[in-house]
PDB file of C-alpha atoms in Angstrom:
ATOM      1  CA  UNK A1356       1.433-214.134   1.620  1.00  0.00           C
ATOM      2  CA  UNK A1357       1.748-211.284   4.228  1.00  0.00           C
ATOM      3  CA  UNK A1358       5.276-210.611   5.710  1.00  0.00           C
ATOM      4  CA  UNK A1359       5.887-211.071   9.014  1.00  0.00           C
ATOM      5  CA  UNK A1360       7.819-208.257  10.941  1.00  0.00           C
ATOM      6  CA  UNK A1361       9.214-208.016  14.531  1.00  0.00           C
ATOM      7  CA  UNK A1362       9.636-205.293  16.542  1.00  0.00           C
ATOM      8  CA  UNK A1363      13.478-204.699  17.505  1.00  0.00           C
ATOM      9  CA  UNK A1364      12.533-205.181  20.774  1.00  0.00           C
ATOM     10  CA  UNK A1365      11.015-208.467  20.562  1.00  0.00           C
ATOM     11  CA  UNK A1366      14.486-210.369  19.320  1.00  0.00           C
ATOM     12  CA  UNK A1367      17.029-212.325  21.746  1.00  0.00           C
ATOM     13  CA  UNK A1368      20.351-210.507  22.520  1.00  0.00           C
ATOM     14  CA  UNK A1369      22.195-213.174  20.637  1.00  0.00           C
ATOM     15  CA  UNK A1370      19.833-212.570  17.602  1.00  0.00           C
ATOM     16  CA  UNK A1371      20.445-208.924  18.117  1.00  0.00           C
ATOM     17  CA  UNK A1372      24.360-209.019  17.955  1.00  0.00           C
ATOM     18  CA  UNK A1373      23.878-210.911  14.784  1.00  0.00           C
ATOM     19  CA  UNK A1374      22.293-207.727  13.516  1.00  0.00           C
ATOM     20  CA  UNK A1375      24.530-205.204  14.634  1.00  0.00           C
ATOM     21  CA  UNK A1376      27.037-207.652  13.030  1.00  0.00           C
ATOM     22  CA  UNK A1377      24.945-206.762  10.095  1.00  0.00           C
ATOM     23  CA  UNK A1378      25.035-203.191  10.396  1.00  0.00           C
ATOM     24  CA  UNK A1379      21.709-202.449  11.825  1.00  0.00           C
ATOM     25  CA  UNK A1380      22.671-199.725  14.505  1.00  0.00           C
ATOM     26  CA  UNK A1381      19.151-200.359  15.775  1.00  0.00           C
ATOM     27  CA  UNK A1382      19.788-202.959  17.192  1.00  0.00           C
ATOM     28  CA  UNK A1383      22.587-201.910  19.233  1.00  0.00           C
ATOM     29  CA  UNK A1384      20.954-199.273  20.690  1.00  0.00           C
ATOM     30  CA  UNK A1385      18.456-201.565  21.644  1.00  0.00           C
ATOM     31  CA  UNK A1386      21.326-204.172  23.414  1.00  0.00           C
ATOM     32  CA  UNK A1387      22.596-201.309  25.428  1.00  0.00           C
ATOM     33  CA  UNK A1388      19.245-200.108  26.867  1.00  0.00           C
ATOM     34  CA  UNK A1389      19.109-203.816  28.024  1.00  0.00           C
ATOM     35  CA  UNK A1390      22.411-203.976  29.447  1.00  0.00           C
ATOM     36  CA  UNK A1391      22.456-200.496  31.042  1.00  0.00           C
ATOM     37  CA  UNK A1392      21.087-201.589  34.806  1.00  0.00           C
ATOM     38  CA  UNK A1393      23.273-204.805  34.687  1.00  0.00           C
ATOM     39  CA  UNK A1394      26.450-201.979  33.080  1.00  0.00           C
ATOM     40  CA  UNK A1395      25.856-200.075  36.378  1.00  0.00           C
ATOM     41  CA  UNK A1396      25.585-203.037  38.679  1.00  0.00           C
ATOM     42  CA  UNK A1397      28.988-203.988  37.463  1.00  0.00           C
ATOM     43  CA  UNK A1398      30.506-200.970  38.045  1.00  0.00           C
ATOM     44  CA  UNK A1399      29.482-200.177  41.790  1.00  0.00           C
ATOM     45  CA  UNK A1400      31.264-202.483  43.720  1.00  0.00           C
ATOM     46  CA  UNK A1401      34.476-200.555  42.287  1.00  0.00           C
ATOM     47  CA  UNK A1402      36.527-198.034  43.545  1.00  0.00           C
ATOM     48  CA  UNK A1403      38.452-195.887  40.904  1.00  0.00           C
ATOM     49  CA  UNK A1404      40.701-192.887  42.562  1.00  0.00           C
ATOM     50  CA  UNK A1405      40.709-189.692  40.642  1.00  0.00           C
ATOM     51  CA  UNK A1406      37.488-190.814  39.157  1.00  0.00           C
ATOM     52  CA  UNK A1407      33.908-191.263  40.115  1.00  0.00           C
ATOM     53  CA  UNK A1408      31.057-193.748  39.400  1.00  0.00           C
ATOM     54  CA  UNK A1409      30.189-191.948  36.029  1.00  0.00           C
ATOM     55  CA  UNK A1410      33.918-192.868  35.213  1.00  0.00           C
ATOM     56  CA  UNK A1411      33.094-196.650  36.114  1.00  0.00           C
ATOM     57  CA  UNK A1412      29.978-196.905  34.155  1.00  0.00           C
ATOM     58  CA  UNK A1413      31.329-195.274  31.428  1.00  0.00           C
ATOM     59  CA  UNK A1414      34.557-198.153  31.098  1.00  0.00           C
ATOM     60  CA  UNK A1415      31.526-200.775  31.993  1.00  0.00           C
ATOM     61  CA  UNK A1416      29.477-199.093  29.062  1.00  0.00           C
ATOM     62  CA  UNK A1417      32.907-199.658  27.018  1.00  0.00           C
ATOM     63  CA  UNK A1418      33.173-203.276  27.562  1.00  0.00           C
ATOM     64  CA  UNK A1419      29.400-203.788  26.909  1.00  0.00           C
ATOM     65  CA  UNK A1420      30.150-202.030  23.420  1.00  0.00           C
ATOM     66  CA  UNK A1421      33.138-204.281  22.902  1.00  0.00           C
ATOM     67  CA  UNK A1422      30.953-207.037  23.690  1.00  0.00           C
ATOM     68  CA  UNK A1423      27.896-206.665  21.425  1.00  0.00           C
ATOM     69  CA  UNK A1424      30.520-205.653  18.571  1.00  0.00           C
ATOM     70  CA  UNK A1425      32.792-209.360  19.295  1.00  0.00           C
ATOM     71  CA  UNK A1426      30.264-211.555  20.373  1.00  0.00           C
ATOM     72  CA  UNK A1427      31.006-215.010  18.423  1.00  0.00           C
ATOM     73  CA  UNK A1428      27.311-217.080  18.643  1.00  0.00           C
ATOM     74  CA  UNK A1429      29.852-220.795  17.740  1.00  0.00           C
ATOM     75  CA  UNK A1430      31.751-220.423  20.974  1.00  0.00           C
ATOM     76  CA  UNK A1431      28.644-221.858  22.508  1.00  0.00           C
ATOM     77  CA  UNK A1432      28.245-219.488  25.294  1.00  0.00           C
ATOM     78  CA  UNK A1433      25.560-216.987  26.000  1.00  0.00           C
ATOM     79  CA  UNK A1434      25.491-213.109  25.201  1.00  0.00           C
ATOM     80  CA  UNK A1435      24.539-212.608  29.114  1.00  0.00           C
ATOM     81  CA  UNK A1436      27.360-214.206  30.500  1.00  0.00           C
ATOM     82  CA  UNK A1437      30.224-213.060  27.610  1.00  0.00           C
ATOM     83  CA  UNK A1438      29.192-209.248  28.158  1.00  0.00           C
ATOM     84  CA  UNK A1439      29.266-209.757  31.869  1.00  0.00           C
ATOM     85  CA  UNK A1440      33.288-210.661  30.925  1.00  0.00           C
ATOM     86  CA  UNK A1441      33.718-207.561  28.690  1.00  0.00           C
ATOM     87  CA  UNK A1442      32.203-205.213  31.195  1.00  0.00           C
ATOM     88  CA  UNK A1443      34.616-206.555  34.162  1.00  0.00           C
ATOM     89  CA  UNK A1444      37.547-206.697  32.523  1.00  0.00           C
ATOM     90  CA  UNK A1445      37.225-203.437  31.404  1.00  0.00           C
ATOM     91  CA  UNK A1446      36.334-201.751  34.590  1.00  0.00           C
ATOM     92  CA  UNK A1447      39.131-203.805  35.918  1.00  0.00           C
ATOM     93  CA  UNK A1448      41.752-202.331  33.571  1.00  0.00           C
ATOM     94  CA  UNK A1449      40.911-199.297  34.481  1.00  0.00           C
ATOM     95  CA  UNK A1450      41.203-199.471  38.173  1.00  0.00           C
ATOM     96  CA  UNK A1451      44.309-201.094  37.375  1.00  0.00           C
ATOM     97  CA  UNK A1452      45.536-198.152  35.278  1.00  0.00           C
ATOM     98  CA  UNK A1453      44.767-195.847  37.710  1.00  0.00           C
ATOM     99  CA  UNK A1454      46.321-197.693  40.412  1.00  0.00           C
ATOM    100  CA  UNK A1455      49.173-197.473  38.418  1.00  0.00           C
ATOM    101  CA  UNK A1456      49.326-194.584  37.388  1.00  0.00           C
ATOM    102  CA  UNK A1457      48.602-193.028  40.431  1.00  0.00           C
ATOM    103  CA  UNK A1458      50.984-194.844  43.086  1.00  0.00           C
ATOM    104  CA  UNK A1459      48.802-194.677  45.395  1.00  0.00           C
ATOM    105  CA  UNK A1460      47.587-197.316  48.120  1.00  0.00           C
ATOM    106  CA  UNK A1461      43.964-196.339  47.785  1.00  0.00           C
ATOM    107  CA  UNK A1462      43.465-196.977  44.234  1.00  0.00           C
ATOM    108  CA  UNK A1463      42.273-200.397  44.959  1.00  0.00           C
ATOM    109  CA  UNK A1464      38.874-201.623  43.477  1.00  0.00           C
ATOM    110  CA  UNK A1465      36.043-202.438  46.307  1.00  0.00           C
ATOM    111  CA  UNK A1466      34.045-205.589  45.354  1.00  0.00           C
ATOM    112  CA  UNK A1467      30.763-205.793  48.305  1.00  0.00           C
ATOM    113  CA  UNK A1468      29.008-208.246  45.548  1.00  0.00           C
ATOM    114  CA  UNK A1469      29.384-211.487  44.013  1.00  0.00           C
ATOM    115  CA  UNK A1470      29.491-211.926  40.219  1.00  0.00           C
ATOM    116  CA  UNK A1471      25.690-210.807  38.665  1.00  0.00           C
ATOM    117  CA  UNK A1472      25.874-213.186  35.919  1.00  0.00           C
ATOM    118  CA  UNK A1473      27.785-216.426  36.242  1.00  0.00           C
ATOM    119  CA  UNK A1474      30.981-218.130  37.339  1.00  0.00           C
ATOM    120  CA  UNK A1475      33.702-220.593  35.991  1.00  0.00           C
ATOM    121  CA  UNK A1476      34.148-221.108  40.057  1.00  0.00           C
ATOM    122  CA  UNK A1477      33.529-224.744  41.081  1.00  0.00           C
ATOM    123  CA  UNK A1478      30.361-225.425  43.279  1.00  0.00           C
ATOM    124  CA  UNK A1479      32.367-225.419  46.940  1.00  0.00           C
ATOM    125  CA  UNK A1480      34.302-222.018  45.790  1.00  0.00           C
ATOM    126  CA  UNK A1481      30.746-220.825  45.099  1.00  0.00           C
ATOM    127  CA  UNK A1482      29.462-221.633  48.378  1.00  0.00           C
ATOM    128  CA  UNK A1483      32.700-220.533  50.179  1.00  0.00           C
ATOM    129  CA  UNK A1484      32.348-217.173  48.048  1.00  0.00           C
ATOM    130  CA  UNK A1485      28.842-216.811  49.093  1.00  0.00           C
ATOM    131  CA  UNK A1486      29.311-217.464  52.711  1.00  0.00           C
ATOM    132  CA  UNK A1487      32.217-215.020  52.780  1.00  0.00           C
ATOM    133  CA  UNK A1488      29.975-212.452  51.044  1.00  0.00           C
ATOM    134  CA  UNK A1489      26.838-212.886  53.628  1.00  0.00           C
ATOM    135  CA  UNK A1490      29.535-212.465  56.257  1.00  0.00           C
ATOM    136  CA  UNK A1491      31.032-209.333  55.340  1.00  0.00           C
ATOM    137  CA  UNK A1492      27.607-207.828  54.288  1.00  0.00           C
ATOM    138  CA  UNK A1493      26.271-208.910  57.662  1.00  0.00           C
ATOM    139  CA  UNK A1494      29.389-207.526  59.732  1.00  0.00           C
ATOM    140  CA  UNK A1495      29.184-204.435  57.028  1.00  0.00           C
ATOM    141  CA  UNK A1496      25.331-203.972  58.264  1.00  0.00           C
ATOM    142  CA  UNK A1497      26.413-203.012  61.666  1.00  0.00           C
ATOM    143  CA  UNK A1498      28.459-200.288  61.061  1.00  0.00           C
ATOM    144  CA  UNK A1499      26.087-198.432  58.992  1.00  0.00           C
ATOM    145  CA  UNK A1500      23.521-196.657  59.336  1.00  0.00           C
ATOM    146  CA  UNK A1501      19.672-197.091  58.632  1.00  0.00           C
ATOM    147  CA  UNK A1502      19.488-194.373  55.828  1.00  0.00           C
ATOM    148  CA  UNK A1503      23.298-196.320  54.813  1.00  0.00           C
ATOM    149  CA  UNK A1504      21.924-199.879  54.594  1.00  0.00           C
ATOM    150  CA  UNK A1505      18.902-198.749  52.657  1.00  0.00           C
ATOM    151  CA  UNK A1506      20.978-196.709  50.338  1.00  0.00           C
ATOM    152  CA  UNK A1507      23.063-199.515  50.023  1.00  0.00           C
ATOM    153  CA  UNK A1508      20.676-201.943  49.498  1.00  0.00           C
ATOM    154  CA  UNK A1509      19.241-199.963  46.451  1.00  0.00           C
ATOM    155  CA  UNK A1510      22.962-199.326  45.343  1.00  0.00           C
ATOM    156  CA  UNK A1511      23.267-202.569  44.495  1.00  0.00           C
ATOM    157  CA  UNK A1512      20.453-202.823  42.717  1.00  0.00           C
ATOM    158  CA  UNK A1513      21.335-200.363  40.555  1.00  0.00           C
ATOM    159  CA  UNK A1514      19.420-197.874  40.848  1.00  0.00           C
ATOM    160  CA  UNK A1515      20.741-194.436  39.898  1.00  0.00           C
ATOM    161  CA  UNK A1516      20.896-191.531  42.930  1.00  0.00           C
ATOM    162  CA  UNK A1517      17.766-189.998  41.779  1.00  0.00           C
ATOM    163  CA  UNK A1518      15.749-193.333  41.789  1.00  0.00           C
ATOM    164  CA  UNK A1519      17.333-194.096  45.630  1.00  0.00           C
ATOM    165  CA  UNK A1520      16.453-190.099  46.714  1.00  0.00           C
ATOM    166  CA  UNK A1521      12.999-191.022  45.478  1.00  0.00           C
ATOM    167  CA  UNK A1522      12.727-194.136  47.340  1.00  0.00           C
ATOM    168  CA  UNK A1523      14.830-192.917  50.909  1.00  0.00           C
ATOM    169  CA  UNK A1524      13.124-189.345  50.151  1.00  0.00           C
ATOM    170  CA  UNK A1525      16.299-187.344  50.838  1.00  0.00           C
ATOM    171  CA  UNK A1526      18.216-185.641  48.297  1.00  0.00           C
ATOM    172  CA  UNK A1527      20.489-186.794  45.682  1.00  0.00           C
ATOM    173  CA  UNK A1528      23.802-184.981  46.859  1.00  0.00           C
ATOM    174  CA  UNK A1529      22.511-187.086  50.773  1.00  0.00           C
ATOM    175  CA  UNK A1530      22.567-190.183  48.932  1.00  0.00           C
ATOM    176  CA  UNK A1531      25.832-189.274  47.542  1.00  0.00           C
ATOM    177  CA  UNK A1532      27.333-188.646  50.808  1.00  0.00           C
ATOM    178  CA  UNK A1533      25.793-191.796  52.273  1.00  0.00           C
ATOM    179  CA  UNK A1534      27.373-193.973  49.649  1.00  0.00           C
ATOM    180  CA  UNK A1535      30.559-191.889  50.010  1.00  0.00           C
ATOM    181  CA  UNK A1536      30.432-192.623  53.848  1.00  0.00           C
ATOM    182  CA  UNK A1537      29.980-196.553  52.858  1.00  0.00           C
ATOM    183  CA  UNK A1538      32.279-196.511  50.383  1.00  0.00           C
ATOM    184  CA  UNK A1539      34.906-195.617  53.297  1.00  0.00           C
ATOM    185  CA  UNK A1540      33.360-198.014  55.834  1.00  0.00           C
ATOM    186  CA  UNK A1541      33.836-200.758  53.374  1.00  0.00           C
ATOM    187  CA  UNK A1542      37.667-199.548  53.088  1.00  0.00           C
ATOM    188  CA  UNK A1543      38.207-199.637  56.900  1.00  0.00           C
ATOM    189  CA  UNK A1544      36.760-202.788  57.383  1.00  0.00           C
ATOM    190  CA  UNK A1545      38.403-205.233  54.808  1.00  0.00           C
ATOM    191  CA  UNK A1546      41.598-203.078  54.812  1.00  0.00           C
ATOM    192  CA  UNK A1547      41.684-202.582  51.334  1.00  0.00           C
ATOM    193  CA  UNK A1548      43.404-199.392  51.317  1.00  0.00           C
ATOM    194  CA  UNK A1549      45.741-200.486  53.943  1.00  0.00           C
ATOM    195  CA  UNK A1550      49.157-200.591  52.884  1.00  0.00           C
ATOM    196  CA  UNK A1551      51.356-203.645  52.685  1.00  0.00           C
TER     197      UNK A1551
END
């Protein structure tokens, strides 16, 4: 009778957790290679002052680590959507430490996206949220430029500044600045950093 073996790769994240519950440090490596576009998406509709978007991923890759490490398979709820959680309420602790810390009206977080993974919102807040979004994003669209709305675009995508210079072909530190200038652009036009 031959045994049967699977490659790391091939097993469900839920089946995975069970292993790193297990000890197999395998297969956590393997849960954050899967989660690391979705970590970054998380992270780039935030703003954290005194910090930069390495700081944000690095909180996001925090909560992913807390998730994979506390996932409970008998509360009846998927991997996907409890490591979506983690990785949000970790990056927004942090903005709201900094915030704190700092004093400082523009230490407010910047959401341009709705949530990547699911919602507890009911189907008309959904809809509302949705409209809202494709509102802002359209009226968002017009103050930017070309080069902005393609960086943009591939921002929230998640695709790192060297994957966007390759697609825009300008450099890394342009795309930089182009996000930088959206980033601000976004500020000025929901008044986010306006104080109250």
């Amino acid at each position: 009778m031959s045994k049967i073996t699977f490659q790391i790769s091939e097993y469900n994240d839920e089946d995975l957790c069970a292993l790193v519950a297990d000890g197999q440090r395998d297969a956590e490596e393997e849960l954050v290679k899967r989660y690391l576009r979705p970590v970054r998406v998380c992270a780039r509709p935030y703003f954290l002052a005194g910090g930069d978007s390495e700081d944000l991923i690095q909180e996001a890759m925090f909560g992913l680590l807390k998730a994979i490490r506390e996932f409970d398979p008998s509360h009846d709820v998927q991997f996907k959507t409890f490591a979506e959680v983690c990785i949000r309420n970790r990056i927004r602790s942090a903005v709201t430490n900094a915030a704190r810390s700092k004093h400082a009206p523009l230490n407010d977080s910047v959401p341009i996206e709705s949530p990547m993974l699911g919602s507890e919102a009911s189907p008309e807040e959904l809809y509302i949220s949705r409209e809202e979004e494709t509102e802002r994003l359209a009226r968002l669209g017009q103050q930017l430029s070309p080069l902005e709305r393609k960086v943009l675009n591939l921002f929230l995508l998640g695709l790192s500044y060297q994957e966007i210079s390759e697609q825009v072909g300008r450099s890394t530190k342009s795309v930089d600045n182009a996000v930088q200038r959206i980033r601000r652009k976004v500020a000025g036009s929901f008044g986010v950093f306006s104080e109250s």
